[in-house]
GROMACS .gro file of C-alpha atoms in nm:
model
  200
    1MET     CA    1  -0.492   0.443   1.502
    2ARG     CA    2  -0.759   0.634   1.313
    3ALA     CA    3  -0.492   0.838   1.136
    4VAL     CA    4  -0.312   0.535   0.990
    5ILE     CA    5  -0.640   0.377   0.883
    6LYS     CA    6  -0.743   0.702   0.712
    7SER     CA    7  -0.406   0.731   0.540
    8ASN     CA    8  -0.413   0.375   0.407
    9LEU     CA    9  -0.771   0.414   0.284
   10ALA     CA   10  -0.677   0.734   0.102
   11ILE     CA   11  -0.384   0.562  -0.071
   12LEU     CA   12  -0.598   0.264  -0.170
   13SER     CA   13  -0.860   0.502  -0.309
   14GLN     CA   14  -0.594   0.676  -0.518
   15LYS     CA   15  -0.477   0.343  -0.655
   16ILE     CA   16  -0.830   0.242  -0.750
   17ALA     CA   17  -0.894   0.585  -0.906
   18LEU     CA   18  -0.587   0.545  -1.127
   19LEU     CA   19  -0.700   0.203  -1.251
   20ASP     CA   20  -1.046   0.339  -1.325
   21LEU     CA   21  -0.889   0.632  -1.510
   22LEU     CA   22  -0.683   0.396  -1.727
   23VAL     CA   23  -0.994   0.197  -1.819
   24SER     CA   24  -1.206   0.504  -1.890
   25LYS     CA   25  -0.936   0.666  -2.103
   26HIS     CA   26  -0.800   0.366  -2.291
   27GLY     CA   27  -1.063   0.092  -2.265
   28ALA     CA   28  -1.015  -0.238  -2.084
   29THR     CA   29  -0.764  -0.398  -2.323
   30GLN     CA   30  -0.531  -0.100  -2.359
   31ALA     CA   31  -0.561  -0.024  -1.986
   32SER     CA   32  -0.448  -0.379  -1.912
   33ASP     CA   33  -0.151  -0.332  -2.145
   34ALA     CA   34  -0.064  -0.002  -1.976
   35PHE     CA   35  -0.086  -0.168  -1.633
   36GLN     CA   36   0.180  -0.420  -1.741
   37LYS     CA   37   0.402  -0.192  -1.950
   38THR     CA   38   0.754  -0.148  -1.816
   39CYS     CA   39   0.876   0.209  -1.790
   40PRO     CA   40   1.241   0.231  -1.905
   41ILE     CA   41   1.309   0.510  -1.656
   42VAL     CA   42   1.177   0.322  -1.354
   43GLY     CA   43   1.248  -0.030  -1.478
   44ALA     CA   44   0.910  -0.162  -1.368
   45SER     CA   45   0.537  -0.142  -1.441
   46ILE     CA   46   0.239   0.000  -1.254
   47GLY     CA   47   0.137  -0.359  -1.182
   48GLN     CA   48   0.473  -0.444  -1.026
   49HIS     CA   49   0.465  -0.141  -0.797
   50TYR     CA   50   0.105  -0.204  -0.699
   51ARG     CA   51   0.171  -0.571  -0.624
   52HIS     CA   52   0.480  -0.495  -0.417
   53SER     CA   53   0.325  -0.224  -0.202
   54MET     CA   54   0.001  -0.422  -0.165
   55ASP     CA   55   0.194  -0.725  -0.040
   56HIS     CA   56   0.304  -0.510   0.254
   57VAL     CA   57  -0.023  -0.334   0.333
   58GLU     CA   58  -0.239  -0.643   0.290
   59LEU     CA   59  -0.021  -0.841   0.532
   60ALA     CA   60  -0.031  -0.566   0.797
   61ALA     CA   61  -0.406  -0.507   0.747
   62LEU     CA   62  -0.487  -0.875   0.792
   63VAL     CA   63  -0.278  -0.891   1.110
   64ALA     CA   64  -0.455  -0.578   1.237
   65SER     CA   65  -0.789  -0.737   1.155
   66SER     CA   66  -0.701  -1.047   1.356
   67ALA     CA   67  -0.638  -0.820   1.656
   68GLN     CA   68  -1.009  -0.734   1.672
   69ASP     CA   69  -1.052  -1.031   1.905
   70ALA     CA   70  -1.044  -0.862   2.247
   71SER     CA   71  -0.853  -1.154   2.394
   72MET     CA   72  -0.559  -1.079   2.166
   73HIS     CA   73  -0.501  -0.719   2.269
   74ARG     CA   74  -0.148  -0.673   2.396
   75GLN     CA   75  -0.062  -1.034   2.312
   76GLN     CA   76   0.198  -1.118   2.052
   77LEU     CA   77   0.009  -1.179   1.728
   78GLY     CA   78   0.293  -1.330   1.534
   79ASP     CA   79   0.537  -1.234   1.268
   80LEU     CA   80   0.524  -1.018   0.958
   81HIS     CA   81   0.773  -1.132   0.695
   82TYR     CA   82   0.768  -0.846   0.447
   83ASP     CA   83   1.027  -0.994   0.215
   84LEU     CA   84   0.861  -1.334   0.170
   85ARG     CA   85   0.664  -1.226  -0.136
   86VAL     CA   86   0.549  -1.384  -0.459
   87ARG     CA   87   0.692  -1.179  -0.744
   88GLY     CA   88   0.533  -1.182  -1.087
   89GLY     CA   89   0.206  -1.358  -1.146
   90THR     CA   90  -0.153  -1.248  -1.172
   91LEU     CA   91  -0.150  -0.955  -0.931
   92GLU     CA   92   0.119  -0.778  -1.136
   93LYS     CA   93  -0.046  -0.846  -1.470
   94ASP     CA   94  -0.423  -0.856  -1.423
   95LEU     CA   95  -0.570  -0.510  -1.370
   96VAL     CA   96  -0.912  -0.649  -1.271
   97GLU     CA   97  -0.766  -0.879  -1.007
   98SER     CA   98  -0.544  -0.600  -0.878
   99ARG     CA   99  -0.846  -0.371  -0.843
  100LYS     CA  100  -1.036  -0.645  -0.657
  101ARG     CA  101  -0.744  -0.683  -0.418
  102LEU     CA  102  -0.741  -0.308  -0.354
  103SER     CA  103  -1.113  -0.313  -0.284
  104ASP     CA  104  -1.087  -0.615  -0.054
  105VAL     CA  105  -0.809  -0.457   0.153
  106SER     CA  106  -1.007  -0.131   0.167
  107ASP     CA  107  -1.291  -0.332   0.318
  108VAL     CA  108  -1.055  -0.463   0.588
  109PHE     CA  109  -0.962  -0.105   0.681
  110LYS     CA  110  -1.329   0.001   0.681
  111SER     CA  111  -1.405  -0.285   0.918
  112LEU     CA  112  -1.121  -0.174   1.148
  113SER     CA  113  -1.257   0.180   1.138
  114ALA     CA  114  -1.607   0.058   1.226
  115THR     CA  115  -1.464  -0.136   1.521
  116LEU     CA  116  -1.301   0.182   1.650
  117ASP     CA  117  -1.624   0.376   1.596
  118ALA     CA  118  -1.803   0.114   1.805
  119GLY     CA  119  -1.584   0.209   2.100
  120ASN     CA  120  -1.302  -0.044   2.085
  121THR     CA  121  -1.023   0.213   2.119
  122GLU     CA  122  -0.751  -0.034   2.216
  123ILE     CA  123  -0.765  -0.231   1.895
  124THR     CA  124  -0.421  -0.278   1.741
  125THR     CA  125  -0.274   0.037   1.897
  126ALA     CA  126  -0.040  -0.151   2.127
  127THR     CA  127  -0.067  -0.502   1.983
  128PRO     CA  128   0.291  -0.629   1.951
  129VAL     CA  129   0.430  -0.800   1.644
  130THR     CA  130   0.773  -0.892   1.520
  131VAL     CA  131   0.859  -0.775   1.170
  132TYR     CA  132   1.127  -0.932   0.955
  133PHE     CA  133   1.330  -0.785   0.670
  134ASN     CA  134   1.622  -0.885   0.451
  135LEU     CA  135   1.853  -0.591   0.511
  136ALA     CA  136   2.169  -0.715   0.340
  137ALA     CA  137   2.207  -0.871  -0.004
  138ASP     CA  138   2.509  -1.074   0.107
  139ASP     CA  139   2.323  -1.243   0.392
  140ALA     CA  140   1.996  -1.435   0.348
  141ALA     CA  141   1.910  -1.411   0.717
  142GLU     CA  142   1.608  -1.200   0.802
  143ILE     CA  143   1.640  -0.935   1.072
  144GLY     CA  144   1.357  -0.937   1.327
  145LEU     CA  145   1.248  -0.613   1.491
  146PRO     CA  146   0.986  -0.557   1.761
  147SER     CA  147   0.695  -0.334   1.661
  148THR     CA  148   0.320  -0.284   1.694
  149VAL     CA  149   0.041  -0.329   1.442
  150GLU     CA  150  -0.032   0.045   1.442
  151ARG     CA  151   0.333   0.124   1.370
  152GLU     CA  152   0.336  -0.123   1.082
  153LEU     CA  153   0.021   0.024   0.929
  154GLY     CA  154   0.197   0.360   0.939
  155PHE     CA  155   0.504   0.209   0.776
  156CYS     CA  156   0.293   0.052   0.501
  157ALA     CA  157   0.128   0.384   0.420
  158HIS     CA  158   0.467   0.556   0.405
  159HIS     CA  159   0.609   0.277   0.191
  160ALA     CA  160   0.312   0.286  -0.049
  161ILE     CA  161   0.346   0.661  -0.106
  162HIS     CA  162   0.701   0.613  -0.232
  163HIS     CA  163   0.586   0.342  -0.472
  164LEU     CA  164   0.310   0.571  -0.596
  165ALA     CA  165   0.580   0.827  -0.672
  166MET     CA  166   0.732   0.570  -0.907
  167VAL     CA  167   0.390   0.492  -1.053
  168ARG     CA  168   0.343   0.863  -1.115
  169ILE     CA  169   0.660   0.869  -1.326
  170ILE     CA  170   0.537   0.562  -1.519
  171CYS     CA  171   0.203   0.731  -1.584
  172LEU     CA  172   0.361   1.053  -1.711
  173GLN     CA  173   0.650   0.902  -1.907
  174THR     CA  174   0.522   0.570  -2.039
  175VAL     CA  175   0.144   0.538  -2.011
  176GLY     CA  176   0.056   0.875  -2.164
  177LEU     CA  177  -0.134   1.037  -1.881
  178SER     CA  178  -0.096   1.405  -1.800
  179GLU     CA  179  -0.034   1.558  -1.459
  180ALA     CA  180  -0.386   1.705  -1.461
  181GLU     CA  181  -0.544   1.362  -1.516
  182LEU     CA  182  -0.385   1.198  -1.213
  183PRO     CA  183  -0.580   1.175  -0.887
  184GLU     CA  184  -0.511   1.476  -0.665
  185GLY     CA  185  -0.187   1.441  -0.472
  186PHE     CA  186  -0.102   1.113  -0.645
  187GLY     CA  187   0.251   0.997  -0.563
  188ARG     CA  188   0.331   1.298  -0.348
  189ALA     CA  189   0.425   1.263   0.017
  190PRO     CA  190   0.198   1.446   0.265
  191SER     CA  191   0.505   1.630   0.397
  192THR     CA  192   0.577   1.760   0.045
  193ILE     CA  193   0.217   1.872  -0.004
  194LEU     CA  194   0.223   2.052   0.332
  195PHE     CA  195   0.556   2.216   0.247
  196ASP     CA  196   0.424   2.335  -0.089
  197LYS     CA  197   0.117   2.485   0.079
  198LYS     CA  198   0.338   2.682   0.318
  199GLN     CA  199   0.543   2.814   0.025
  200GLY     CA  200   0.245   2.931  -0.138
   0.00000   0.00000   0.00000
């Protein structure tokens, strides 16, 4: 459980660092414009990718947080509907609100970490949930799959890394940042980083 908390916190920290970099380099107004600017290569903005990946991780983090009640361990917490999301709106367009959301979700993970540090080692590891996805465009029915909160926090970290890879392209191709300016490892999968280290 500690590993998935650490991974999600690292990703959230990278996201915050990028927003802070945009503000420090461009100023608040231009940073806000850059946050909303659509990259023609990717077909989306930094804000859209942040909002989408945060919809997933925030949902899983809040379910994990609700599992801190000892009476809920190993009881079904409920459902996670990943594809019931609000597209557009403030969280895609407002850099300040997006940063606040990142900070708030980071606080949820820090609270989970503190609970583990206090000796509650069962928290969320085996807590069952059912997750739902739309897996076919020609069928509106969601597919439900059994899972655990820990597994879903791992999925959300993995999912977010791939969205950061798209954000990396936006930063380099549309927003005017250089590779050297990006937070270390930004948008690169841990497996890729480990592979590169072995090569050399």
